[in-house]
PDB file of C-alpha atoms in Angstrom:
ATOM      1  CA  LEU A   1      12.350  15.328  -4.458  1.00 31.00           C
ATOM      2  CA  CYS A   2      11.190  17.793  -7.046  1.00 31.00           C
ATOM      3  CA  PRO A   3       7.859  19.498  -6.583  1.00 33.00           C
ATOM      4  CA  ALA A   4       8.179  21.125  -9.965  1.00 32.00           C
ATOM      5  CA  ARG A   5       7.872  17.710 -11.606  1.00 34.00           C
ATOM      6  CA  GLY A   6       4.549  17.251 -10.034  1.00 35.00           C
ATOM      7  CA  PHE A   7       5.333  15.186  -6.920  1.00 39.00           C
ATOM      8  CA  ARG A   8       5.781  12.126  -9.221  1.00 40.00           C
ATOM      9  CA  GLU A   9       9.131  11.411  -7.590  1.00 44.00           C
ATOM     10  CA  ASP A  10       8.420   8.683  -5.106  1.00 50.00           C
ATOM     11  CA  PRO A  11       9.936   9.297  -1.791  1.00 47.00           C
ATOM     12  CA  SER A  12       9.400   5.759  -0.567  1.00 53.00           C
ATOM     13  CA  ARG A  13      10.843   3.858  -3.410  1.00 50.00           C
ATOM     14  CA  PRO A  14      14.569   3.911  -2.873  1.00 54.00           C
ATOM     15  CA  GLY A  15      14.314   3.292   0.910  1.00 59.00           C
ATOM     16  CA  LEU A  16      12.026   0.241   0.522  1.00 65.00           C
ATOM     17  CA  ARG A  17      14.194  -1.243  -2.114  1.00 62.00           C
ATOM     18  CA  ASP A  18      17.179  -1.244   0.202  1.00 61.00           C
ATOM     19  CA  LYS A  19      17.144  -4.209   2.561  1.00 55.00           C
ATOM     20  CA  ALA A  20      19.553  -2.509   4.959  1.00 53.00           C
ATOM     21  CA  MET A  21      16.983   0.345   5.572  1.00 47.00           C
ATOM     22  CA  PRO A  22      16.346   0.632   9.296  1.00 45.00           C
ATOM     23  CA  ARG A  23      13.075  -1.149   9.958  1.00 45.00           C
ATOM     24  CA  PRO A  24      10.552  -0.076  12.565  1.00 43.00           C
ATOM     25  CA  ALA A  25      11.118  -3.369  14.485  1.00 37.00           C
ATOM     26  CA  HIS A  26      14.706  -2.031  15.322  1.00 34.00           C
ATOM     27  CA  GLY A  27      13.773   1.477  16.106  1.00 37.00           C
ATOM     28  CA  SER A  28      10.091   2.038  16.659  1.00 40.00           C
ATOM     29  CA  PRO A  29       8.834   5.613  16.440  1.00 45.00           C
ATOM     30  CA  ALA A  30       8.323   6.320  20.075  1.00 44.00           C
ATOM     31  CA  ALA A  31       6.176   9.443  19.100  1.00 43.00           C
ATOM     32  CA  LEU A  32       3.570   6.921  17.999  1.00 45.00           C
ATOM     33  CA  ARG A  33       3.674   4.254  20.576  1.00 43.00           C
ATOM     34  CA  ASP A  34       1.696   5.943  23.111  1.00 45.00           C
ATOM     35  CA  HIS A  35      -0.939   7.395  20.780  1.00 44.00           C
ATOM     36  CA  GLY A  36      -4.244   6.296  19.462  1.00 43.00           C
ATOM     37  CA  PHE A  37      -6.160   2.984  18.888  1.00 52.00           C
ATOM     38  CA  SER A  38      -6.175   3.042  15.058  1.00 71.00           C
ATOM     39  CA  LEU A  39      -3.878   4.026  12.276  1.00 77.00           C
ATOM     40  CA  ASP A  40      -5.497   5.289   9.162  1.00 81.00           C
ATOM     41  CA  CYS A  41      -3.350   5.029   6.009  1.00 82.00           C
ATOM     42  CA  LEU A  42      -3.825   6.953   2.770  1.00 87.00           C
ATOM     43  CA  ASP A  43      -4.247   5.386  -0.685  1.00 87.00           C
ATOM     44  CA  SER A  44      -1.857   4.257  -2.076  1.00 88.00           C
ATOM     45  CA  ARG A  45       1.751   5.060  -0.831  1.00 91.00           C
ATOM     46  CA  GLY A  46       0.447   5.451   2.677  1.00 91.00           C
ATOM     47  CA  PHE A  47      -0.344   1.730   2.369  1.00 91.00           C
ATOM     48  CA  LEU A  48       3.391   1.092   2.318  1.00 90.00           C
ATOM     49  CA  PHE A  49       4.021   2.285   5.880  1.00 88.00           C
ATOM     50  CA  GLY A  50       0.643   2.260   7.653  1.00 90.00           C
ATOM     51  CA  PRO A  51       0.193  -1.626   8.008  1.00 88.00           C
ATOM     52  CA  SER A  52       3.825  -1.974   9.198  1.00 87.00           C
ATOM     53  CA  LEU A  53       3.515   0.700  11.834  1.00 87.00           C
ATOM     54  CA  ALA A  54       0.181  -0.843  12.990  1.00 86.00           C
ATOM     55  CA  GLN A  55       1.657  -4.249  13.139  1.00 82.00           C
ATOM     56  CA  GLU A  56       4.663  -2.995  15.207  1.00 82.00           C
ATOM     57  CA  LEU A  57       2.476  -1.104  17.527  1.00 81.00           C
ATOM     58  CA  GLY A  58      -0.333  -3.758  17.810  1.00 80.00           C
ATOM     59  CA  LEU A  59      -3.082  -1.274  16.412  1.00 83.00           C
ATOM     60  CA  GLY A  60      -5.733  -1.869  13.896  1.00 85.00           C
ATOM     61  CA  CYS A  61      -5.292  -0.190  10.554  1.00 88.00           C
ATOM     62  CA  VAL A  62      -8.172   1.536   8.560  1.00 91.00           C
ATOM     63  CA  LEU A  63      -7.886   2.382   4.987  1.00 91.00           C
ATOM     64  CA  ILE A  64      -8.612   5.876   3.383  1.00 93.00           C
ATOM     65  CA  ARG A  65      -8.962   5.296  -0.388  1.00 92.00           C
ATOM     66  CA  LYS A  66      -9.398   7.157  -3.486  1.00 92.00           C
ATOM     67  CA  ARG A  67     -13.095   7.353  -4.717  1.00 92.00           C
ATOM     68  CA  GLY A  68     -14.700   4.276  -5.782  1.00 91.00           C
ATOM     69  CA  LYS A  69     -12.310   1.848  -4.388  1.00 89.00           C
ATOM     70  CA  LEU A  70     -14.206   0.802  -1.181  1.00 90.00           C
ATOM     71  CA  PRO A  71     -17.299  -1.388  -1.070  1.00 89.00           C
ATOM     72  CA  GLY A  72     -20.246  -0.633   1.121  1.00 91.00           C
ATOM     73  CA  PRO A  73     -21.577   2.829   2.380  1.00 94.00           C
ATOM     74  CA  THR A  74     -18.830   5.421   2.485  1.00 95.00           C
ATOM     75  CA  VAL A  75     -18.347   8.980   3.372  1.00 95.00           C
ATOM     76  CA  SER A  76     -16.126  11.219   1.205  1.00 96.00           C
ATOM     77  CA  ALA A  77     -14.159  14.453   1.219  1.00 95.00           C
ATOM     78  CA  SER A  78     -12.697  16.142  -1.816  1.00 92.00           C
ATOM     79  CA  TYR A  79      -9.356  17.992  -2.052  1.00 89.00           C
ATOM     80  CA  THR A  80      -7.473  20.008  -4.683  1.00 83.00           C
ATOM     81  CA  LEU A  81      -4.613  18.626  -6.724  1.00 76.00           C
ATOM     82  CA  GLU A  82      -2.186  20.773  -8.838  1.00 71.00           C
ATOM     83  CA  TYR A  83      -4.029  19.399 -11.873  1.00 74.00           C
ATOM     84  CA  GLY A  84      -7.654  19.291 -10.531  1.00 80.00           C
ATOM     85  CA  LYS A  85      -9.789  17.773  -7.911  1.00 87.00           C
ATOM     86  CA  ALA A  86     -10.000  14.308  -6.186  1.00 89.00           C
ATOM     87  CA  GLU A  87     -11.829  12.619  -3.603  1.00 94.00           C
ATOM     88  CA  LEU A  88     -11.061  10.528  -0.603  1.00 94.00           C
ATOM     89  CA  GLU A  89     -13.404   8.015   0.990  1.00 94.00           C
ATOM     90  CA  ILE A  90     -13.671   5.911   4.191  1.00 94.00           C
ATOM     91  CA  GLN A  91     -16.212   3.243   5.065  1.00 92.00           C
ATOM     92  CA  ARG A  92     -18.907   4.668   7.120  1.00 93.00           C
ATOM     93  CA  ASP A  93     -18.602   2.008   9.753  1.00 90.00           C
ATOM     94  CA  ALA A  94     -14.834   2.046   9.837  1.00 89.00           C
ATOM     95  CA  LEU A  95     -14.465   3.932  13.094  1.00 90.00           C
ATOM     96  CA  GLU A  96     -16.470   4.483  16.308  1.00 87.00           C
ATOM     97  CA  PRO A  97     -17.449   8.033  17.227  1.00 90.00           C
ATOM     98  CA  GLY A  98     -14.734   9.325  19.589  1.00 89.00           C
ATOM     99  CA  GLN A  99     -12.071   6.723  18.381  1.00 89.00           C
ATOM    100  CA  LYS A 100      -8.580   8.055  18.468  1.00 89.00           C
ATOM    101  CA  VAL A 101      -6.753   7.755  15.197  1.00 91.00           C
ATOM    102  CA  VAL A 102      -3.245   8.624  13.699  1.00 92.00           C
ATOM    103  CA  VAL A 103      -3.145   9.282   9.838  1.00 94.00           C
ATOM    104  CA  VAL A 104      -0.224   7.917   8.021  1.00 94.00           C
ATOM    105  CA  ASP A 105       0.986   8.863   4.507  1.00 94.00           C
ATOM    106  CA  ASP A 106       4.425   8.948   2.728  1.00 92.00           C
ATOM    107  CA  LEU A 107       4.501  12.621   1.653  1.00 93.00           C
ATOM    108  CA  LEU A 108       3.298  15.786   3.249  1.00 95.00           C
ATOM    109  CA  ALA A 109       3.454  18.488   0.442  1.00 94.00           C
ATOM    110  CA  THR A 110       0.757  21.111   0.236  1.00 93.00           C
ATOM    111  CA  GLY A 111      -1.200  19.203   2.903  1.00 94.00           C
ATOM    112  CA  GLY A 112      -4.440  19.053   0.897  1.00 93.00           C
ATOM    113  CA  THR A 113      -4.668  15.244   0.947  1.00 93.00           C
ATOM    114  CA  MET A 114      -4.011  15.160   4.685  1.00 95.00           C
ATOM    115  CA  ARG A 115      -6.493  17.770   5.291  1.00 95.00           C
ATOM    116  CA  ALA A 116      -9.066  15.938   3.444  1.00 95.00           C
ATOM    117  CA  ALA A 117      -8.263  12.923   5.388  1.00 95.00           C
ATOM    118  CA  CYS A 118      -8.867  14.760   8.660  1.00 96.00           C
ATOM    119  CA  GLU A 119     -12.164  16.092   7.300  1.00 95.00           C
ATOM    120  CA  LEU A 120     -13.240  12.568   6.597  1.00 94.00           C
ATOM    121  CA  LEU A 121     -12.385  11.539  10.052  1.00 95.00           C
ATOM    122  CA  GLY A 122     -14.286  14.416  11.386  1.00 96.00           C
ATOM    123  CA  GLN A 123     -17.318  13.286   9.599  1.00 96.00           C
ATOM    124  CA  LEU A 124     -17.087   9.946  11.467  1.00 95.00           C
ATOM    125  CA  ARG A 125     -16.328  11.927  14.696  1.00 95.00           C
ATOM    126  CA  ALA A 126     -13.119  10.165  15.139  1.00 94.00           C
ATOM    127  CA  GLU A 127     -10.376  12.103  16.930  1.00 92.00           C
ATOM    128  CA  VAL A 128      -7.368  12.772  14.948  1.00 93.00           C
ATOM    129  CA  LEU A 129      -4.305  12.700  17.425  1.00 91.00           C
ATOM    130  CA  GLU A 130      -1.536  13.182  14.924  1.00 92.00           C
ATOM    131  CA  CYS A 131      -0.827  13.129  11.202  1.00 95.00           C
ATOM    132  CA  VAL A 132       2.443  11.273  10.363  1.00 94.00           C
ATOM    133  CA  SER A 133       4.352  11.378   7.181  1.00 94.00           C
ATOM    134  CA  LEU A 134       7.606   9.980   6.020  1.00 92.00           C
ATOM    135  CA  VAL A 135       8.694  12.980   4.167  1.00 93.00           C
ATOM    136  CA  GLU A 136       7.709  16.602   4.619  1.00 95.00           C
ATOM    137  CA  LEU A 137       8.412  19.327   2.053  1.00 96.00           C
ATOM    138  CA  THR A 138       8.599  22.204   4.544  1.00 96.00           C
ATOM    139  CA  SER A 139       8.599  25.013   1.970  1.00 97.00           C
ATOM    140  CA  LEU A 140       5.055  24.182   1.009  1.00 95.00           C
ATOM    141  CA  LYS A 141       3.740  24.692   4.507  1.00 96.00           C
ATOM    142  CA  GLY A 142       1.403  21.756   4.494  1.00 96.00           C
ATOM    143  CA  ARG A 143       1.262  21.540   8.318  1.00 96.00           C
ATOM    144  CA  GLU A 144      -0.340  25.000   8.281  1.00 96.00           C
ATOM    145  CA  LYS A 145      -3.380  23.526   6.561  1.00 95.00           C
ATOM    146  CA  LEU A 146      -3.852  20.981   9.312  1.00 95.00           C
ATOM    147  CA  GLY A 147      -4.741  23.613  12.015  1.00 93.00           C
ATOM    148  CA  ALA A 148      -4.304  22.428  15.505  1.00 93.00           C
ATOM    149  CA  VAL A 149      -3.561  18.830  14.448  1.00 95.00           C
ATOM    150  CA  PRO A 150       0.050  17.915  15.270  1.00 95.00           C
ATOM    151  CA  VAL A 151       2.340  16.775  12.419  1.00 96.00           C
ATOM    152  CA  PHE A 152       5.242  14.299  12.818  1.00 94.00           C
ATOM    153  CA  SER A 153       7.527  13.770   9.748  1.00 94.00           C
ATOM    154  CA  LEU A 154      10.538  11.572   9.802  1.00 92.00           C
ATOM    155  CA  LEU A 155      12.500  13.554   7.155  1.00 93.00           C
ATOM    156  CA  GLN A 156      12.209  17.198   6.146  1.00 95.00           C
ATOM    157  CA  TYR A 157      13.262  18.826   2.926  1.00 93.00           C
ATOM    158  CA  ASP A 158      12.977  22.417   1.674  1.00 90.00           C
TER     159      ASP A 158
ATOM    160  CA  LEU B   1     -15.912 -12.164  -1.512  1.00 31.00           C
ATOM    161  CA  CYS B   2     -18.088 -11.733  -4.610  1.00 31.00           C
ATOM    162  CA  PRO B   3     -16.616 -11.935  -7.991  1.00 33.00           C
ATOM    163  CA  ALA B   4     -19.833 -11.140  -9.561  1.00 32.00           C
ATOM    164  CA  ARG B   5     -19.688  -7.701  -8.116  1.00 34.00           C
ATOM    165  CA  GLY B   6     -16.554  -6.947  -9.784  1.00 35.00           C
ATOM    166  CA  PHE B   7     -13.937  -7.793  -7.199  1.00 39.00           C
ATOM    167  CA  ARG B   8     -14.656  -4.554  -5.378  1.00 41.00           C
ATOM    168  CA  GLU B   9     -14.908  -6.337  -2.223  1.00 44.00           C
ATOM    169  CA  ASP B  10     -11.711  -5.750  -0.456  1.00 50.00           C
ATOM    170  CA  PRO B  11     -10.393  -8.869   1.252  1.00 48.00           C
ATOM    171  CA  SER B  12      -7.717  -7.138   3.128  1.00 53.00           C
ATOM    172  CA  ARG B  13     -10.004  -4.575   4.843  1.00 50.00           C
ATOM    173  CA  PRO B  14     -11.750  -6.391   7.698  1.00 54.00           C
ATOM    174  CA  GLY B  15      -8.594  -8.239   8.788  1.00 59.00           C
ATOM    175  CA  LEU B  16      -6.499  -5.071   8.759  1.00 64.00           C
ATOM    176  CA  ARG B  17      -9.008  -3.245  10.789  1.00 61.00           C
ATOM    177  CA  ASP B  18      -8.845  -5.870  13.539  1.00 60.00           C
ATOM    178  CA  LYS B  19      -5.990  -5.229  15.826  1.00 55.00           C
ATOM    179  CA  ALA B  20      -6.246  -8.849  17.129  1.00 53.00           C
ATOM    180  CA  MET B  21      -5.336 -10.223  13.616  1.00 47.00           C
ATOM    181  CA  PRO B  22      -2.409 -12.495  13.697  1.00 45.00           C
ATOM    182  CA  ARG B  23       0.671 -10.555  12.617  1.00 45.00           C
ATOM    183  CA  PRO B  24       3.580 -11.978  10.689  1.00 43.00           C
ATOM    184  CA  ALA B  25       5.750 -11.244  13.588  1.00 37.00           C
ATOM    185  CA  HIS B  26       4.014 -13.966  15.481  1.00 34.00           C
ATOM    186  CA  GLY B  27       3.830 -16.462  12.729  1.00 37.00           C
ATOM    187  CA  SER B  28       6.038 -15.783   9.707  1.00 41.00           C
ATOM    188  CA  PRO B  29       5.175 -17.533   6.657  1.00 45.00           C
ATOM    189  CA  ALA B  30       7.893 -20.259   6.684  1.00 44.00           C
ATOM    190  CA  ALA B  31       7.232 -20.836   2.938  1.00 43.00           C
ATOM    191  CA  LEU B  32       8.760 -17.408   2.328  1.00 45.00           C
ATOM    192  CA  ARG B  33      11.549 -17.207   4.652  1.00 44.00           C
ATOM    193  CA  ASP B  34      13.957 -19.351   2.639  1.00 45.00           C
ATOM    194  CA  HIS B  35      12.990 -17.755  -0.656  1.00 44.00           C
ATOM    195  CA  GLY B  36      14.397 -14.931  -2.694  1.00 43.00           C
ATOM    196  CA  PHE B  37      16.324 -11.635  -2.153  1.00 52.00           C
ATOM    197  CA  SER B  38      13.472  -9.292  -3.034  1.00 71.00           C
ATOM    198  CA  LEU B  39       9.691  -8.967  -2.653  1.00 77.00           C
ATOM    199  CA  ASP B  40       7.684  -7.255  -5.384  1.00 81.00           C
ATOM    200  CA  CYS B  41       4.378  -5.998  -4.407  1.00 82.00           C
ATOM    201  CA  LEU B  42       1.527  -4.949  -6.616  1.00 87.00           C
ATOM    202  CA  ASP B  43      -0.220  -1.537  -6.587  1.00 87.00           C
ATOM    203  CA  SER B  44      -2.078  -0.960  -4.590  1.00 88.00           C
ATOM    204  CA  ARG B  45      -3.419  -3.373  -1.998  1.00 91.00           C
ATOM    205  CA  GLY B  46      -0.370  -5.681  -2.406  1.00 91.00           C
ATOM    206  CA  PHE B  47       1.190  -2.558  -0.804  1.00 91.00           C
ATOM    207  CA  LEU B  48      -0.627  -3.502   2.443  1.00 90.00           C
ATOM    208  CA  PHE B  49       1.193  -6.735   2.813  1.00 88.00           C
ATOM    209  CA  GLY B  50       4.442  -6.670   0.754  1.00 90.00           C
ATOM    210  CA  PRO B  51       6.426  -4.161   3.050  1.00 88.00           C
ATOM    211  CA  SER B  52       5.297  -5.860   6.118  1.00 87.00           C
ATOM    212  CA  LEU B  53       6.549  -9.277   4.931  1.00 87.00           C
ATOM    213  CA  ALA B  54       9.750  -7.730   3.567  1.00 86.00           C
ATOM    214  CA  GLN B  55      10.445  -6.151   6.886  1.00 82.00           C
ATOM    215  CA  GLU B  56       9.671  -9.366   8.787  1.00 81.00           C
ATOM    216  CA  LEU B  57      11.998 -11.248   6.424  1.00 81.00           C
ATOM    217  CA  GLY B  58      14.742  -8.627   6.226  1.00 79.00           C
ATOM    218  CA  LEU B  59      14.373  -8.318   2.430  1.00 83.00           C
ATOM    219  CA  GLY B  60      14.211  -5.329   0.061  1.00 85.00           C
ATOM    220  CA  CYS B  61      10.741  -4.452  -1.450  1.00 88.00           C
ATOM    221  CA  VAL B  62      10.254  -3.312  -5.004  1.00 91.00           C
ATOM    222  CA  LEU B  63       7.079  -1.697  -6.220  1.00 91.00           C
ATOM    223  CA  ILE B  64       5.165  -2.689  -9.287  1.00 93.00           C
ATOM    224  CA  ARG B  65       2.663   0.144  -9.966  1.00 92.00           C
ATOM    225  CA  LYS B  66      -0.094   0.889 -12.259  1.00 92.00           C
ATOM    226  CA  ARG B  67       0.807   2.933 -15.419  1.00 92.00           C
ATOM    227  CA  GLY B  68       2.204   6.388 -14.979  1.00 91.00           C
ATOM    228  CA  LYS B  69       2.988   6.204 -11.352  1.00 90.00           C
ATOM    229  CA  LEU B  70       6.654   5.523 -11.245  1.00 90.00           C
ATOM    230  CA  PRO B  71       9.230   8.136 -12.138  1.00 89.00           C
ATOM    231  CA  GLY B  72      12.230   7.532 -14.454  1.00 91.00           C
ATOM    232  CA  PRO B  73      12.610   4.787 -17.164  1.00 94.00           C
ATOM    233  CA  THR B  74      10.165   1.936 -16.680  1.00 95.00           C
ATOM    234  CA  VAL B  75       9.078  -1.178 -18.494  1.00 95.00           C
ATOM    235  CA  SER B  76       5.372  -2.182 -18.769  1.00 96.00           C
ATOM    236  CA  ALA B  77       3.083  -5.118 -19.364  1.00 95.00           C
ATOM    237  CA  SER B  78      -0.605  -4.937 -20.064  1.00 92.00           C
ATOM    238  CA  TYR B  79      -3.325  -7.149 -18.795  1.00 89.00           C
ATOM    239  CA  THR B  80      -6.914  -7.644 -19.258  1.00 83.00           C
ATOM    240  CA  LEU B  81      -9.565  -6.501 -16.745  1.00 76.00           C
ATOM    241  CA  GLU B  82     -13.286  -7.569 -16.751  1.00 71.00           C
ATOM    242  CA  TYR B  83     -13.905  -4.111 -17.949  1.00 74.00           C
ATOM    243  CA  GLY B  84     -10.954  -3.406 -20.297  1.00 80.00           C
ATOM    244  CA  LYS B  85      -7.152  -3.222 -20.174  1.00 87.00           C
ATOM    245  CA  ALA B  86      -4.611  -1.877 -17.772  1.00 88.00           C
ATOM    246  CA  GLU B  87      -0.924  -1.658 -17.489  1.00 94.00           C
ATOM    247  CA  LEU B  88       1.651  -2.455 -14.856  1.00 94.00           C
ATOM    248  CA  GLU B  89       5.037  -0.895 -14.699  1.00 94.00           C
ATOM    249  CA  ILE B  90       8.384  -1.381 -12.855  1.00 93.00           C
ATOM    250  CA  GLN B  91      11.402   0.728 -12.827  1.00 92.00           C
ATOM    251  CA  ARG B  92      13.916  -0.428 -15.330  1.00 93.00           C
ATOM    252  CA  ASP B  93      16.700  -0.426 -12.766  1.00 90.00           C
ATOM    253  CA  ALA B  94      14.659  -1.982 -10.001  1.00 89.00           C
ATOM    254  CA  LEU B  95      16.244  -5.377 -10.089  1.00 90.00           C
ATOM    255  CA  GLU B  96      19.391  -7.017 -11.421  1.00 87.00           C
ATOM    256  CA  PRO B  97      19.222  -9.706 -14.008  1.00 90.00           C
ATOM    257  CA  GLY B  98      19.015 -13.051 -12.298  1.00 89.00           C
ATOM    258  CA  GLN B  99      17.821 -11.445  -9.054  1.00 89.00           C
ATOM    259  CA  LYS B 100      15.312 -13.761  -7.356  1.00 89.00           C
ATOM    260  CA  VAL B 101      11.952 -12.334  -6.440  1.00 91.00           C
ATOM    261  CA  VAL B 102       8.700 -13.236  -4.760  1.00 92.00           C
ATOM    262  CA  VAL B 103       5.517 -11.338  -6.039  1.00 94.00           C
ATOM    263  CA  VAL B 104       2.954 -10.315  -3.393  1.00 93.00           C
ATOM    264  CA  ASP B 105      -0.648  -9.346  -3.996  1.00 93.00           C
ATOM    265  CA  ASP B 106      -3.873  -9.445  -1.847  1.00 92.00           C
ATOM    266  CA  LEU B 107      -6.140 -11.362  -4.279  1.00 93.00           C
ATOM    267  CA  LEU B 108      -5.461 -13.989  -6.815  1.00 95.00           C
ATOM    268  CA  ALA B 109      -8.587 -14.014  -9.047  1.00 94.00           C
ATOM    269  CA  THR B 110      -8.325 -14.743 -12.787  1.00 93.00           C
ATOM    270  CA  GLY B 111      -4.559 -14.292 -12.532  1.00 94.00           C
ATOM    271  CA  GLY B 112      -4.166 -11.673 -15.190  1.00 93.00           C
ATOM    272  CA  THR B 113      -2.513  -9.039 -12.864  1.00 93.00           C
ATOM    273  CA  MET B 114      -0.155 -11.631 -11.315  1.00 95.00           C
ATOM    274  CA  ARG B 115       0.670 -12.876 -14.951  1.00 95.00           C
ATOM    275  CA  ALA B 116       1.461  -9.320 -16.026  1.00 95.00           C
ATOM    276  CA  ALA B 117       3.625  -8.848 -13.064  1.00 95.00           C
ATOM    277  CA  CYS B 118       5.662 -12.033 -13.992  1.00 96.00           C
ATOM    278  CA  GLU B 119       6.077 -10.854 -17.579  1.00 95.00           C
ATOM    279  CA  LEU B 120       7.423  -7.487 -16.190  1.00 94.00           C
ATOM    280  CA  LEU B 121       9.878  -9.376 -14.052  1.00 95.00           C
ATOM    281  CA  GLY B 122      10.865 -11.462 -17.041  1.00 96.00           C
ATOM    282  CA  GLN B 123      11.636  -8.369 -19.064  1.00 96.00           C
ATOM    283  CA  LEU B 124      14.062  -7.463 -16.360  1.00 95.00           C
ATOM    284  CA  ARG B 125      15.389 -10.995 -16.365  1.00 95.00           C
ATOM    285  CA  ALA B 126      14.568 -11.487 -12.612  1.00 93.00           C
ATOM    286  CA  GLU B 127      13.732 -14.969 -11.598  1.00 92.00           C
ATOM    287  CA  VAL B 128      10.217 -15.295  -9.996  1.00 93.00           C
ATOM    288  CA  LEU B 129      10.430 -17.889  -7.291  1.00 91.00           C
ATOM    289  CA  GLU B 130       6.832 -17.801  -6.115  1.00 92.00           C
ATOM    290  CA  CYS B 131       3.571 -15.795  -6.388  1.00 95.00           C
ATOM    291  CA  VAL B 132       2.086 -15.066  -2.947  1.00 94.00           C
ATOM    292  CA  SER B 133      -1.479 -13.942  -2.367  1.00 94.00           C
ATOM    293  CA  LEU B 134      -3.564 -13.447   0.777  1.00 91.00           C
ATOM    294  CA  VAL B 135      -6.658 -14.828  -0.890  1.00 93.00           C
ATOM    295  CA  GLU B 136      -7.201 -17.043  -3.851  1.00 95.00           C
ATOM    296  CA  LEU B 137     -10.540 -17.541  -5.486  1.00 96.00           C
ATOM    297  CA  THR B 138      -9.879 -21.160  -6.705  1.00 96.00           C
ATOM    298  CA  SER B 139     -12.755 -21.542  -9.065  1.00 97.00           C
ATOM    299  CA  LEU B 140     -11.248 -18.748 -11.334  1.00 95.00           C
ATOM    300  CA  LYS B 141      -8.138 -21.023 -11.758  1.00 96.00           C
ATOM    301  CA  GLY B 142      -5.676 -18.149 -11.666  1.00 96.00           C
ATOM    302  CA  ARG B 143      -2.709 -20.219 -10.898  1.00 96.00           C
ATOM    303  CA  GLU B 144      -3.157 -21.941 -14.171  1.00 96.00           C
ATOM    304  CA  LYS B 145      -2.364 -18.757 -15.796  1.00 95.00           C
ATOM    305  CA  LEU B 146       0.966 -18.600 -14.201  1.00 95.00           C
ATOM    306  CA  GLY B 147       2.427 -21.686 -15.717  1.00 93.00           C
ATOM    307  CA  ALA B 148       5.334 -23.183 -13.782  1.00 93.00           C
ATOM    308  CA  VAL B 149       5.604 -20.417 -11.150  1.00 95.00           C
ATOM    309  CA  PRO B 150       4.455 -21.878  -7.819  1.00 95.00           C
ATOM    310  CA  VAL B 151       1.562 -20.036  -6.069  1.00 96.00           C
ATOM    311  CA  PHE B 152       1.168 -19.712  -2.337  1.00 94.00           C
ATOM    312  CA  SER B 153      -2.083 -18.336  -0.949  1.00 94.00           C
ATOM    313  CA  LEU B 154      -3.028 -18.054   2.773  1.00 92.00           C
ATOM    314  CA  LEU B 155      -6.849 -18.279   2.377  1.00 93.00           C
ATOM    315  CA  GLN B 156      -8.684 -20.164  -0.442  1.00 95.00           C
ATOM    316  CA  TYR B 157     -12.348 -19.601  -1.505  1.00 93.00           C
ATOM    317  CA  ASP B 158     -14.485 -21.109  -4.165  1.00 90.00           C
TER     318      ASP B 158
END
């Protein structure tokens, strides 16, 4: 993992390729099991893990996508990248007000994307129970951007 | 599903959102079980299904991504969209020559994307056993673009 190279290293790639990688079916993340009613996964590498977790936990899975990808009425939130700005969207009817959700992505770096996801979910009045990431780059202090929302990461790197 | 609206309807969205959706764990696609050694899933909605299938079948999962998303040496193949051209990439070392693969995507429409994926895999001398799609729009005859490669789709619409 090399932030200086622009987060283009893909933390999910080598693990997925390895068929001997431990699978959730053989070691479910207990931290998630008692949580919410919906998983929200982030476009597009969050898609690699969100549906598998949802399947394992018997939860529904809602997509948060980059701008322009979702049909129908959406709400959006923008976030800052190292090289500009971007927008995330969710469908306006994706969640009920008060619905509990856990947000899933592959990498927590500066936390900008995850914070935008939480803002989006706030617009729908969903309750974010936790943000979950496969990898966390701790030196970038992304979790500080998320305020009171708990963060769970499976692997931490400086 | 409405091709005239530019394939922006997302066939995977309502099903994923429903936590009562049948999950592979309760009805594995038998057609896949005896197949290859690797699943290749397509950026980005193929990511919603490929890893879950790979997990269920105990296979590795290799990512085929849009241009510029994968680090390291890649090979690429271009394909035609209704509104221009696009490129798919795979990492050069992702598969061994002769390795058997099944390609996974959410939607088979005109077949251009799936064909580009098969071309990519041909460049790595992998053997494509089958192309698998959640939804097939049969009137667009995408499977004819794939030549002798068998196509399996779970749902068919005109």
